PDB file of C-alpha atoms in Angstrom:
ATOM      1  CA  MET V   1     149.719 -23.957 -60.933  1.00  0.00           C
ATOM      2  CA  ALA V   2     149.972 -21.449 -63.774  1.00  0.00           C
ATOM      3  CA  LYS V   3     146.820 -19.814 -65.001  1.00  0.00           C
ATOM      4  CA  LYS V   4     145.427 -21.005 -68.304  1.00  0.00           C
ATOM      5  CA  ILE V   5     145.652 -18.512 -71.163  1.00  0.00           C
ATOM      6  CA  ALA V   6     142.516 -17.836 -73.211  1.00  0.00           C
ATOM      7  CA  LEU V   7     142.263 -15.781 -76.400  1.00  0.00           C
ATOM      8  CA  VAL V   8     138.772 -14.483 -77.160  1.00  0.00           C
ATOM      9  CA  THR V   9     138.337 -12.842 -80.564  1.00  0.00           C
ATOM     10  CA  GLY V  10     135.656 -10.280 -81.218  1.00  0.00           C
ATOM     11  CA  ALA V  11     135.631  -9.484 -77.508  1.00  0.00           C
ATOM     12  CA  SER V  12     134.559  -5.909 -78.174  1.00  0.00           C
ATOM     13  CA  GLY V  13     131.111  -7.258 -79.093  1.00  0.00           C
ATOM     14  CA  GLY V  14     128.342  -8.642 -76.930  1.00  0.00           C
ATOM     15  CA  ILE V  15     129.016 -12.380 -77.081  1.00  0.00           C
ATOM     16  CA  GLY V  16     132.798 -11.998 -77.165  1.00  0.00           C
ATOM     17  CA  ALA V  17     132.797  -9.609 -74.210  1.00  0.00           C
ATOM     18  CA  ALA V  18     130.605 -11.977 -72.211  1.00  0.00           C
ATOM     19  CA  CYS V  19     132.920 -14.885 -73.031  1.00  0.00           C
ATOM     20  CA  ALA V  20     135.970 -12.882 -71.978  1.00  0.00           C
ATOM     21  CA  ARG V  21     134.347 -11.990 -68.668  1.00  0.00           C
ATOM     22  CA  ALA V  22     133.131 -15.538 -68.020  1.00  0.00           C
ATOM     23  CA  LEU V  23     136.596 -16.969 -68.546  1.00  0.00           C
ATOM     24  CA  ALA V  24     138.321 -14.265 -66.488  1.00  0.00           C
ATOM     25  CA  GLU V  25     135.912 -14.967 -63.635  1.00  0.00           C
ATOM     26  CA  ARG V  26     136.860 -18.643 -63.895  1.00  0.00           C
ATOM     27  CA  GLY V  27     140.527 -17.876 -63.372  1.00  0.00           C
ATOM     28  CA  TYR V  28     141.895 -17.606 -66.908  1.00  0.00           C
ATOM     29  CA  THR V  29     144.306 -14.973 -68.087  1.00  0.00           C
ATOM     30  CA  VAL V  30     142.171 -13.594 -70.904  1.00  0.00           C
ATOM     31  CA  LEU V  31     143.492 -11.933 -74.043  1.00  0.00           C
ATOM     32  CA  VAL V  32     140.689  -9.636 -75.159  1.00  0.00           C
ATOM     33  CA  HIS V  33     140.771  -9.159 -78.932  1.00  0.00           C
ATOM     34  CA  GLY V  34     139.225  -6.329 -80.864  1.00  0.00           C
ATOM     35  CA  ASN V  35     139.810  -4.676 -84.217  1.00  0.00           C
ATOM     36  CA  SER V  36     137.429  -1.993 -85.478  1.00  0.00           C
ATOM     37  CA  SER V  37     136.347  -1.498 -81.856  1.00  0.00           C
ATOM     38  CA  ALA V  38     139.757  -2.052 -80.301  1.00  0.00           C
ATOM     39  CA  GLU V  39     139.086   0.711 -77.779  1.00  0.00           C
ATOM     40  CA  LYS V  40     136.127  -1.294 -76.442  1.00  0.00           C
ATOM     41  CA  ALA V  41     138.347  -4.345 -76.015  1.00  0.00           C
ATOM     42  CA  GLN V  42     140.892  -2.182 -74.181  1.00  0.00           C
ATOM     43  CA  ALA V  43     138.171  -0.767 -71.931  1.00  0.00           C
ATOM     44  CA  LEU V  44     136.889  -4.259 -71.132  1.00  0.00           C
ATOM     45  CA  ALA V  45     140.382  -5.484 -70.247  1.00  0.00           C
ATOM     46  CA  GLN V  46     140.861  -2.481 -67.971  1.00  0.00           C
ATOM     47  CA  GLN V  47     137.473  -3.062 -66.346  1.00  0.00           C
ATOM     48  CA  LEU V  48     138.263  -6.717 -65.680  1.00  0.00           C
ATOM     49  CA  CYS V  49     141.644  -5.807 -64.207  1.00  0.00           C
ATOM     50  CA  SER V  50     139.996  -3.225 -61.942  1.00  0.00           C
ATOM     51  CA  GLU V  51     137.900  -6.092 -60.574  1.00  0.00           C
ATOM     52  CA  GLY V  52     141.007  -8.074 -59.716  1.00  0.00           C
ATOM     53  CA  LEU V  53     140.819 -10.322 -62.774  1.00  0.00           C
ATOM     54  CA  ASP V  54     143.581 -10.962 -65.313  1.00  0.00           C
ATOM     55  CA  ALA V  55     142.938  -9.548 -68.790  1.00  0.00           C
ATOM     56  CA  HIS V  56     144.983  -7.895 -71.528  1.00  0.00           C
ATOM     57  CA  ALA V  57     143.838  -6.307 -74.791  1.00  0.00           C
ATOM     58  CA  VAL V  58     145.177  -7.437 -78.167  1.00  0.00           C
ATOM     59  CA  SER V  59     144.266  -6.215 -81.629  1.00  0.00           C
ATOM     60  CA  CYS V  60     144.518  -7.156 -85.279  1.00  0.00           C
ATOM     61  CA  ASP V  61     142.493  -7.395 -88.476  1.00  0.00           C
ATOM     62  CA  LEU V  62     141.651 -11.093 -88.612  1.00  0.00           C
ATOM     63  CA  SER V  63     140.949 -10.924 -92.337  1.00  0.00           C
ATOM     64  CA  SER V  64     144.701 -10.415 -92.859  1.00  0.00           C
ATOM     65  CA  SER V  65     146.869 -13.513 -92.670  1.00  0.00           C
ATOM     66  CA  GLU V  66     149.919 -11.371 -91.950  1.00  0.00           C
ATOM     67  CA  ALA V  67     148.252  -9.364 -89.166  1.00  0.00           C
ATOM     68  CA  ALA V  68     146.785 -12.483 -87.535  1.00  0.00           C
ATOM     69  CA  GLY V  69     150.156 -14.216 -87.683  1.00  0.00           C
ATOM     70  CA  GLU V  70     151.932 -11.236 -86.141  1.00  0.00           C
ATOM     71  CA  MET V  71     149.417 -11.041 -83.288  1.00  0.00           C
ATOM     72  CA  CYS V  72     149.731 -14.753 -82.537  1.00  0.00           C
ATOM     73  CA  GLY V  73     153.516 -14.508 -82.654  1.00  0.00           C
ATOM     74  CA  GLU V  74     153.465 -11.670 -80.142  1.00  0.00           C
ATOM     75  CA  ILE V  75     151.048 -13.571 -77.879  1.00  0.00           C
ATOM     76  CA  LEU V  76     153.283 -16.633 -77.905  1.00  0.00           C
ATOM     77  CA  ARG V  77     156.337 -14.479 -77.223  1.00  0.00           C
ATOM     78  CA  LEU V  78     154.721 -12.862 -74.185  1.00  0.00           C
ATOM     79  CA  TYR V  79     152.579 -15.695 -72.811  1.00  0.00           C
ATOM     80  CA  HIS V  80     154.284 -18.769 -74.368  1.00  0.00           C
ATOM     81  CA  ARG V  81     151.031 -20.595 -75.081  1.00  0.00           C
ATOM     82  CA  VAL V  82     147.272 -20.362 -75.589  1.00  0.00           C
ATOM     83  CA  ASP V  83     145.234 -23.023 -73.791  1.00  0.00           C
ATOM     84  CA  ALA V  84     141.769 -21.936 -74.883  1.00  0.00           C
ATOM     85  CA  LEU V  85     140.636 -20.216 -78.070  1.00  0.00           C
ATOM     86  CA  VAL V  86     137.152 -18.751 -78.491  1.00  0.00           C
ATOM     87  CA  LEU V  87     136.416 -17.477 -81.989  1.00  0.00           C
ATOM     88  CA  CYS V  88     133.636 -14.905 -81.636  1.00  0.00           C
ATOM     89  CA  ALA V  89     134.752 -12.353 -84.234  1.00  0.00           C
ATOM     90  CA  GLY V  90     132.367 -12.031 -87.138  1.00  0.00           C
ATOM     91  CA  VAL V  91     130.618  -9.693 -89.524  1.00  0.00           C
ATOM     92  CA  SER V  92     127.194  -9.998 -91.089  1.00  0.00           C
ATOM     93  CA  HIS V  93     125.551  -8.852 -94.302  1.00  0.00           C
ATOM     94  CA  THR V  94     121.845  -8.563 -95.031  1.00  0.00           C
ATOM     95  CA  GLY V  95     120.523  -8.239 -98.561  1.00  0.00           C
ATOM     96  CA  LEU V  96     119.621 -10.149-101.674  1.00  0.00           C
ATOM     97  CA  PHE V  97     122.260 -12.660-102.658  1.00  0.00           C
ATOM     98  CA  THR V  98     122.178 -11.531-106.286  1.00  0.00           C
ATOM     99  CA  ASP V  99     122.914  -7.940-105.208  1.00  0.00           C
ATOM    100  CA  MET V 100     126.055  -8.806-103.241  1.00  0.00           C
ATOM    101  CA  THR V 101     129.301  -7.393-104.543  1.00  0.00           C
ATOM    102  CA  ASP V 102     132.572  -9.302-104.646  1.00  0.00           C
ATOM    103  CA  VAL V 103     133.899  -7.023-101.905  1.00  0.00           C
ATOM    104  CA  GLN V 104     130.944  -7.704 -99.591  1.00  0.00           C
ATOM    105  CA  TRP V 105     131.160 -11.464-100.100  1.00  0.00           C
ATOM    106  CA  LYS V 106     134.921 -11.498 -99.568  1.00  0.00           C
ATOM    107  CA  ARG V 107     134.677  -9.435 -96.389  1.00  0.00           C
ATOM    108  CA  VAL V 108     132.238 -11.866 -94.744  1.00  0.00           C
ATOM    109  CA  MET V 109     134.308 -14.901 -95.715  1.00  0.00           C
ATOM    110  CA  ASP V 110     137.658 -13.302 -94.849  1.00  0.00           C
ATOM    111  CA  VAL V 111     136.630 -12.373 -91.305  1.00  0.00           C
ATOM    112  CA  ASN V 112     134.278 -15.226 -90.407  1.00  0.00           C
ATOM    113  CA  VAL V 113     136.109 -18.148 -92.008  1.00  0.00           C
ATOM    114  CA  SER V 114     139.652 -17.186 -92.968  1.00  0.00           C
ATOM    115  CA  GLY V 115     140.191 -15.386 -89.664  1.00  0.00           C
ATOM    116  CA  ALA V 116     139.391 -18.591 -87.773  1.00  0.00           C
ATOM    117  CA  PHE V 117     141.724 -20.526 -90.077  1.00  0.00           C
ATOM    118  CA  TYR V 118     144.630 -18.117 -89.543  1.00  0.00           C
ATOM    119  CA  LEU V 119     144.381 -18.251 -85.743  1.00  0.00           C
ATOM    120  CA  ILE V 120     143.899 -21.995 -85.419  1.00  0.00           C
ATOM    121  CA  ARG V 121     146.771 -22.631 -87.837  1.00  0.00           C
ATOM    122  CA  ALA V 122     149.038 -20.459 -85.691  1.00  0.00           C
ATOM    123  CA  LEU V 123     147.954 -21.660 -82.242  1.00  0.00           C
ATOM    124  CA  ALA V 124     146.971 -25.322 -82.669  1.00  0.00           C
ATOM    125  CA  PRO V 125     150.570 -26.588 -83.066  1.00  0.00           C
ATOM    126  CA  GLY V 126     151.354 -25.503 -79.512  1.00  0.00           C
ATOM    127  CA  MET V 127     148.256 -27.263 -78.228  1.00  0.00           C
ATOM    128  CA  VAL V 128     149.220 -30.399 -80.132  1.00  0.00           C
ATOM    129  CA  SER V 129     152.760 -30.376 -78.742  1.00  0.00           C
ATOM    130  CA  ARG V 130     151.405 -30.028 -75.196  1.00  0.00           C
ATOM    131  CA  ARG V 131     148.653 -32.567 -75.925  1.00  0.00           C
ATOM    132  CA  SER V 132     146.224 -30.155 -74.312  1.00  0.00           C
ATOM    133  CA  GLY V 133     143.916 -27.385 -75.418  1.00  0.00           C
ATOM    134  CA  ALA V 134     140.367 -26.534 -76.394  1.00  0.00           C
ATOM    135  CA  ILE V 135     138.849 -24.465 -79.181  1.00  0.00           C
ATOM    136  CA  VAL V 136     135.294 -23.128 -79.420  1.00  0.00           C
ATOM    137  CA  THR V 137     133.995 -21.630 -82.653  1.00  0.00           C
ATOM    138  CA  ILE V 138     130.921 -19.418 -82.605  1.00  0.00           C
ATOM    139  CA  SER V 139     128.683 -20.215 -85.557  1.00  0.00           C
ATOM    140  CA  SER V 140     124.962 -19.420 -85.760  1.00  0.00           C
ATOM    141  CA  MET V 141     121.694 -21.255 -86.076  1.00  0.00           C
ATOM    142  CA  TRP V 142     121.676 -19.860 -89.626  1.00  0.00           C
ATOM    143  CA  GLY V 143     124.820 -21.876 -90.267  1.00  0.00           C
ATOM    144  CA  ARG V 144     122.700 -24.942 -89.567  1.00  0.00           C
ATOM    145  CA  VAL V 145     119.517 -24.088 -91.465  1.00  0.00           C
ATOM    146  CA  GLY V 146     120.264 -20.981 -93.556  1.00  0.00           C
ATOM    147  CA  ALA V 147     118.550 -17.597 -93.582  1.00  0.00           C
ATOM    148  CA  SER V 148     116.962 -15.769 -96.486  1.00  0.00           C
ATOM    149  CA  CYS V 149     118.799 -12.546 -97.363  1.00  0.00           C
ATOM    150  CA  GLU V 150     121.750 -13.687 -95.236  1.00  0.00           C
ATOM    151  CA  VAL V 151     123.298 -16.179 -97.639  1.00  0.00           C
ATOM    152  CA  ALA V 152     126.930 -15.127 -97.213  1.00  0.00           C
ATOM    153  CA  TYR V 153     126.609 -15.038 -93.428  1.00  0.00           C
ATOM    154  CA  SER V 154     124.864 -18.419 -93.388  1.00  0.00           C
ATOM    155  CA  ALA V 155     127.507 -19.919 -95.681  1.00  0.00           C
ATOM    156  CA  SER V 156     130.348 -18.589 -93.537  1.00  0.00           C
ATOM    157  CA  LYS V 157     128.788 -19.941 -90.361  1.00  0.00           C
ATOM    158  CA  ALA V 158     128.158 -23.319 -92.004  1.00  0.00           C
ATOM    159  CA  ALA V 159     131.843 -23.368 -92.935  1.00  0.00           C
ATOM    160  CA  LEU V 160     132.744 -22.950 -89.257  1.00  0.00           C
ATOM    161  CA  ILE V 161     130.619 -25.981 -88.416  1.00  0.00           C
ATOM    162  CA  GLY V 162     132.420 -28.066 -91.039  1.00  0.00           C
ATOM    163  CA  MET V 163     135.781 -26.757 -89.832  1.00  0.00           C
ATOM    164  CA  THR V 164     134.910 -27.681 -86.245  1.00  0.00           C
ATOM    165  CA  ARG V 165     133.862 -31.225 -87.053  1.00  0.00           C
ATOM    166  CA  ALA V 166     136.881 -31.906 -89.255  1.00  0.00           C
ATOM    167  CA  LEU V 167     139.388 -30.363 -86.846  1.00  0.00           C
ATOM    168  CA  ALA V 168     137.943 -32.348 -83.961  1.00  0.00           C
ATOM    169  CA  LYS V 169     138.860 -35.527 -85.821  1.00  0.00           C
ATOM    170  CA  GLU V 170     142.273 -34.221 -86.855  1.00  0.00           C
ATOM    171  CA  LEU V 171     143.314 -32.808 -83.473  1.00  0.00           C
ATOM    172  CA  GLY V 172     141.551 -35.275 -81.193  1.00  0.00           C
ATOM    173  CA  PRO V 173     144.380 -37.858 -81.197  1.00  0.00           C
ATOM    174  CA  SER V 174     146.643 -35.094 -79.834  1.00  0.00           C
ATOM    175  CA  GLY V 175     144.301 -34.342 -76.944  1.00  0.00           C
ATOM    176  CA  VAL V 176     142.900 -31.110 -78.394  1.00  0.00           C
ATOM    177  CA  ARG V 177     139.130 -30.629 -78.361  1.00  0.00           C
ATOM    178  CA  VAL V 178     137.181 -28.526 -80.878  1.00  0.00           C
ATOM    179  CA  ASN V 179     133.506 -27.664 -80.440  1.00  0.00           C
ATOM    180  CA  CYS V 180     131.044 -25.184 -81.890  1.00  0.00           C
ATOM    181  CA  ILE V 181     128.208 -23.094 -80.494  1.00  0.00           C
ATOM    182  CA  ALA V 182     125.319 -22.133 -82.775  1.00  0.00           C
ATOM    183  CA  PRO V 183     123.538 -19.218 -81.068  1.00  0.00           C
ATOM    184  CA  GLY V 184     119.960 -18.329 -81.849  1.00  0.00           C
ATOM    185  CA  VAL V 185     118.544 -14.824 -81.619  1.00  0.00           C
ATOM    186  CA  ILE V 186     120.848 -13.128 -79.116  1.00  0.00           C
ATOM    187  CA  ASP V 187     120.190  -9.597 -77.871  1.00  0.00           C
ATOM    188  CA  THR V 188     123.403  -7.900 -78.994  1.00  0.00           C
ATOM    189  CA  ALA V 189     124.312  -4.839 -81.061  1.00  0.00           C
ATOM    190  CA  MET V 190     123.747  -6.932 -84.210  1.00  0.00           C
ATOM    191  CA  MET V 191     120.051  -6.798 -83.293  1.00  0.00           C
ATOM    192  CA  ASP V 192     119.972  -2.989 -83.198  1.00  0.00           C
ATOM    193  CA  GLU V 193     118.891  -2.813 -86.842  1.00  0.00           C
ATOM    194  CA  HIS V 194     115.625  -4.524 -85.876  1.00  0.00           C
ATOM    195  CA  SER V 195     112.636  -2.740 -84.383  1.00  0.00           C
ATOM    196  CA  GLU V 196     111.278  -3.584 -80.938  1.00  0.00           C
ATOM    197  CA  GLU V 197     108.275  -5.111 -82.704  1.00  0.00           C
ATOM    198  CA  THR V 198     110.547  -7.454 -84.695  1.00  0.00           C
ATOM    199  CA  LYS V 199     112.442  -8.406 -81.552  1.00  0.00           C
ATOM    200  CA  ALA V 200     109.159  -9.214 -79.834  1.00  0.00           C
ATOM    201  CA  ILE V 201     108.147 -11.453 -82.744  1.00  0.00           C
ATOM    202  CA  LEU V 202     111.493 -13.256 -82.647  1.00  0.00           C
ATOM    203  CA  ALA V 203     111.124 -13.776 -78.894  1.00  0.00           C
ATOM    204  CA  GLU V 204     107.639 -15.179 -79.438  1.00  0.00           C
ATOM    205  CA  GLU V 205     108.948 -17.555 -82.120  1.00  0.00           C
ATOM    206  CA  THR V 206     111.552 -18.865 -79.663  1.00  0.00           C
ATOM    207  CA  PRO V 207     110.082 -21.765 -77.648  1.00  0.00           C
ATOM    208  CA  LEU V 208     111.590 -20.459 -74.395  1.00  0.00           C
ATOM    209  CA  GLY V 209     109.788 -17.167 -75.046  1.00  0.00           C
ATOM    210  CA  ARG V 210     112.689 -14.732 -74.910  1.00  0.00           C
ATOM    211  CA  LEU V 211     115.767 -13.547 -76.751  1.00  0.00           C
ATOM    212  CA  GLY V 212     119.064 -15.070 -75.703  1.00  0.00           C
ATOM    213  CA  THR V 213     121.670 -13.096 -73.807  1.00  0.00           C
ATOM    214  CA  PRO V 214     125.416 -12.973 -74.426  1.00  0.00           C
ATOM    215  CA  GLN V 215     125.811 -14.623 -71.018  1.00  0.00           C
ATOM    216  CA  ASP V 216     123.791 -17.631 -72.242  1.00  0.00           C
ATOM    217  CA  VAL V 217     126.400 -18.206 -74.950  1.00  0.00           C
ATOM    218  CA  ALA V 218     129.344 -17.422 -72.661  1.00  0.00           C
ATOM    219  CA  SER V 219     128.235 -20.014 -70.118  1.00  0.00           C
ATOM    220  CA  ALA V 220     128.090 -22.657 -72.827  1.00  0.00           C
ATOM    221  CA  ALA V 221     131.552 -21.677 -74.100  1.00  0.00           C
ATOM    222  CA  ALA V 222     133.032 -21.823 -70.593  1.00  0.00           C
ATOM    223  CA  PHE V 223     131.571 -25.287 -70.119  1.00  0.00           C
ATOM    224  CA  LEU V 224     132.941 -26.595 -73.435  1.00  0.00           C
ATOM    225  CA  LEU V 225     136.407 -25.291 -72.536  1.00  0.00           C
ATOM    226  CA  SER V 226     136.340 -26.785 -69.051  1.00  0.00           C
ATOM    227  CA  ASP V 227     137.462 -30.170 -67.787  1.00  0.00           C
ATOM    228  CA  GLU V 228     133.783 -30.995 -67.265  1.00  0.00           C
ATOM    229  CA  ALA V 229     133.591 -31.321 -71.060  1.00  0.00           C
ATOM    230  CA  ALA V 230     136.746 -33.433 -71.301  1.00  0.00           C
ATOM    231  CA  PHE V 231     135.051 -36.123 -73.419  1.00  0.00           C
ATOM    232  CA  ILE V 232     133.138 -33.734 -75.679  1.00  0.00           C
ATOM    233  CA  THR V 233     134.535 -32.791 -79.081  1.00  0.00           C
ATOM    234  CA  GLY V 234     133.256 -32.247 -82.606  1.00  0.00           C
ATOM    235  CA  GLN V 235     129.863 -31.091 -81.353  1.00  0.00           C
ATOM    236  CA  VAL V 236     127.573 -28.251 -82.410  1.00  0.00           C
ATOM    237  CA  LEU V 237     125.684 -26.963 -79.377  1.00  0.00           C
ATOM    238  CA  GLY V 238     122.587 -24.959 -80.191  1.00  0.00           C
ATOM    239  CA  VAL V 239     122.110 -22.099 -77.724  1.00  0.00           C
ATOM    240  CA  ASP V 240     118.927 -20.889 -79.364  1.00  0.00           C
ATOM    241  CA  GLY V 241     116.090 -21.368 -76.880  1.00  0.00           C
ATOM    242  CA  GLY V 242     114.760 -24.180 -79.057  1.00  0.00           C
ATOM    243  CA  TYR V 243     114.317 -21.925 -82.096  1.00  0.00           C
ATOM    244  CA  ILE V 244     115.344 -24.608 -84.595  1.00  0.00           C
TER     245      ILE V 244
END
């Protein structure tokens, strides 16, 4: 039986890298995507291969429709299909909403929302034709409840939730499942701007009493992509330690 092919975007970052590893360890051929940190994605793919797993690095700027389309075309040429798509790539912006520039707003929306659109548009038709496939979008708890001084980020992550729910209805009759994960406070590089004191406060505010790990999110993604979740679609799974 041929290995399933998984594309994980943003796999140079904490959550994406953990998802790529989790899927590789479960027997997928994993396409490890990176852009601004493409060398990290390449290093991860090499590390996974050195462990006897199957991983290959891919790269493109997801905010570009043309670049995303070219990458997907090349993937389909080489691997013929994508069975699982995990959309981890994202950028954040912190600051007063009224101080945001057009460029800053557009960047958040282009990467977080349009990037997901470009990839799903390119790869979903193959899933539909095979009547098989699963997509996981990575939103945020702020996409569910909003965060002060993170309006653009919250709006982009809320858009992913709406996209997930609508696509689940549209693609479900063709056997394709679409689910979303809304992580809470996860200890990744995005948290580096916060002091240890702030991190401790956030951990205390989380009912389970700790920050989440990238592996917490990766385990949830692997489950949603697996046959064990065969009757689950259109859901938003909070991996937030009970924060909201």
